[in-house]
Tab-separated table of C-alpha atoms in Angstrom:
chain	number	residue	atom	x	y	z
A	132	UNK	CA	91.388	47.253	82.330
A	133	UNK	CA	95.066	48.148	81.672
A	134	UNK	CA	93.637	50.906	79.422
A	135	UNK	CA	92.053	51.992	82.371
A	136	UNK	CA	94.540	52.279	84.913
A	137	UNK	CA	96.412	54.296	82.213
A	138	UNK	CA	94.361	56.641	80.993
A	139	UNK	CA	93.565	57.529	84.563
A	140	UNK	CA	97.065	57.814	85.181
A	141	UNK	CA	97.328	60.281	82.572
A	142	UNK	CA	94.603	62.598	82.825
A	143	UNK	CA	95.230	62.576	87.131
A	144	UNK	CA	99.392	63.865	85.779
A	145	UNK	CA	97.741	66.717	83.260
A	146	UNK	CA	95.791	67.790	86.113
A	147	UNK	CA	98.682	67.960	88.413
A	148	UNK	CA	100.886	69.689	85.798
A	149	UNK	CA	98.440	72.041	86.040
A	150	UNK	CA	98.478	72.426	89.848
A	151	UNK	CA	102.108	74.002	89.201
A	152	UNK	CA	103.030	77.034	91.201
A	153	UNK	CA	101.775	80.225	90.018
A	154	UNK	CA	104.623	82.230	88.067
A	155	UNK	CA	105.788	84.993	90.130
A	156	UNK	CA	104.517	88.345	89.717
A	157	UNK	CA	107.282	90.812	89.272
A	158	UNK	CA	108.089	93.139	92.149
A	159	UNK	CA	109.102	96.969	92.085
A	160	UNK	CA	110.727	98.854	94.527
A	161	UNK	CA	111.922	102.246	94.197
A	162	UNK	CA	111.677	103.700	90.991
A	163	UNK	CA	109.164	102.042	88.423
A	164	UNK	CA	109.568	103.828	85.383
A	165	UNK	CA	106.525	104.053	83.498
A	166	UNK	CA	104.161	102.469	85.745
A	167	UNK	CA	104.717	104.406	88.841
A	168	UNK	CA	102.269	105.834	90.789
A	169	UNK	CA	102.344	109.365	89.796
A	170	UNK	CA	99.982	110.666	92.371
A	171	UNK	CA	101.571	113.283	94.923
A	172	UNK	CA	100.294	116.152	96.886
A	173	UNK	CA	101.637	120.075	97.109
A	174	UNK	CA	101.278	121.294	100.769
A	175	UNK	CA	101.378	125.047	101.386
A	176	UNK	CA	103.589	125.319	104.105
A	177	UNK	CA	103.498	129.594	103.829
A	178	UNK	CA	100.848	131.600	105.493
A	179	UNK	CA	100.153	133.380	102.292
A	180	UNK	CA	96.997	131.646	99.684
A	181	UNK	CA	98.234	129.740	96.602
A	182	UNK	CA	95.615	130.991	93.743
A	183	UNK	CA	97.115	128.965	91.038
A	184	UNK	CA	98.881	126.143	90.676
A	185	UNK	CA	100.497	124.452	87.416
A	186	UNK	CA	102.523	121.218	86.577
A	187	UNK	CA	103.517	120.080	83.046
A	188	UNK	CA	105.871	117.708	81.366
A	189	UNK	CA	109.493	119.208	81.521
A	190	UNK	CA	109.559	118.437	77.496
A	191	UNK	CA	106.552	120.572	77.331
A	192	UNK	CA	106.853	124.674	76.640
A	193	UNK	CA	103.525	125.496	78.520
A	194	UNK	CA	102.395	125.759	81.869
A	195	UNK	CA	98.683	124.686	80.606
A	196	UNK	CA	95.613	125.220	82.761
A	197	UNK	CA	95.786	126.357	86.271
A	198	UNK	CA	95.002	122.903	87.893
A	199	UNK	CA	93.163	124.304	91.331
A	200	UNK	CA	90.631	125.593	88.987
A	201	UNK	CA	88.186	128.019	90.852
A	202	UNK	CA	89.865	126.170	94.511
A	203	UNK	CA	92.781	128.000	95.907
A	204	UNK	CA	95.229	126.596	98.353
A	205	UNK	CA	94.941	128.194	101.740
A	206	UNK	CA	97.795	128.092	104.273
A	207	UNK	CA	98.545	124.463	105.650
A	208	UNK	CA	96.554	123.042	102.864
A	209	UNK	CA	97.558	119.672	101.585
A	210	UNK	CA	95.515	118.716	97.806
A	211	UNK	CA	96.084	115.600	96.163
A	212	UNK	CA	97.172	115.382	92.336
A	213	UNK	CA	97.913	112.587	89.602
A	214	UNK	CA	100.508	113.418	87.125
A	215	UNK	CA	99.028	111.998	83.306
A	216	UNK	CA	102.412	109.992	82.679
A	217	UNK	CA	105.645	109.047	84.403
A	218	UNK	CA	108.567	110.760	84.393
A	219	UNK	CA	110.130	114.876	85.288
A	220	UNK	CA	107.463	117.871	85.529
A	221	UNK	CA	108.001	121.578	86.893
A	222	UNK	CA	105.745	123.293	88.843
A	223	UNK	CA	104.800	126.951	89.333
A	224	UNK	CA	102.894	128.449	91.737
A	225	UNK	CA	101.451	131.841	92.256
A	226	UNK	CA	100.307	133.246	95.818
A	227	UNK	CA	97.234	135.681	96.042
A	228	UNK	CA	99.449	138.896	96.230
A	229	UNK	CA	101.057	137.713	92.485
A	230	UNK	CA	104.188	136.466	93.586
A	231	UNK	CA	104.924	133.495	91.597
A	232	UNK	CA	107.618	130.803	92.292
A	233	UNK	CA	108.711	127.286	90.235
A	234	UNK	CA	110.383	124.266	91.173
A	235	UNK	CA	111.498	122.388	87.006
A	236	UNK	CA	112.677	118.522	86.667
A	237	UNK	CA	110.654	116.893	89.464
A	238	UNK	CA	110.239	113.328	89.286
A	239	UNK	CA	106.984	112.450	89.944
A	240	UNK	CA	107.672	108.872	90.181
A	241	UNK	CA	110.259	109.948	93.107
A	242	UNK	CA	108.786	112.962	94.789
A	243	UNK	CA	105.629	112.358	97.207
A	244	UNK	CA	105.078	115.684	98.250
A	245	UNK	CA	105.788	119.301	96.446
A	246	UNK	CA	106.180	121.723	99.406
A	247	UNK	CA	105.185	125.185	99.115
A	248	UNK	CA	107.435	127.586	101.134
A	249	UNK	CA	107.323	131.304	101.277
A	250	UNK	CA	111.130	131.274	99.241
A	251	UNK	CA	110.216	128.791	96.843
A	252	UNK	CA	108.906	124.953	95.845
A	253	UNK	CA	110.782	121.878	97.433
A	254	UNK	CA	109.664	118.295	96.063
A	255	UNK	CA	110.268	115.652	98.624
């Protein structure tokens, strides 16, 4: 019967070890390095139409593909975009009369909004 009582009492403190609180989970504030959100959206603020619209890696040497694709960004537009990694990008834009302008070393982990405005780009 002794056996008993103390086996019970063992097995009842391995399930309350068990029971322990639940480690923390780590909390971010600010800026999260690599696994911030990198969504953001560019706003066109002019009253002129944004045809194209790039945004690449500040390391990178290329513009790449026009990211509104066959969309264009009409005046008080607002269009949603997710950066592929963490970190600084530039962005150029160019209205529908071909005047282009570019905004370089935006922190997409920072900056929530790129603004279009008719005398240049302003990340906020």
């Amino acid at each position: 019967m002794r056996r008993s009582f103390l086996a019970a009492g063992l097995g009842s403190a391995l399930l309350l070890a068990g029971c322990g609180p639940m480690p923390q989970q780590q909390q971010f504030s600010g800026n999260r390095g690599p696994g911030c959100d990198t969504s953001f959206e560019v706003a066109n603020r002019t009253n002129q139409t944004v045809r194209e619209l790039y945004f690449s890696q500040s390391a990178l040497n290329d513009w790449g593909r026009d990211q509104l694709g066959e969309r264009v960004l009409g005046p008080g537009d607002t269009m949603r975009f997710r950066a592929n990694h963490a970190g600084n990008y530039d962005f150029r834009v160019v209205w529908a009369n071909g005047r282009g302008a570019e905004l370089r070393n935006v922190n997409v982990c920072r900056a929530a909004v790129v603004n279009v405005f008719g005398n240049g780009l302003r990340a906020d």
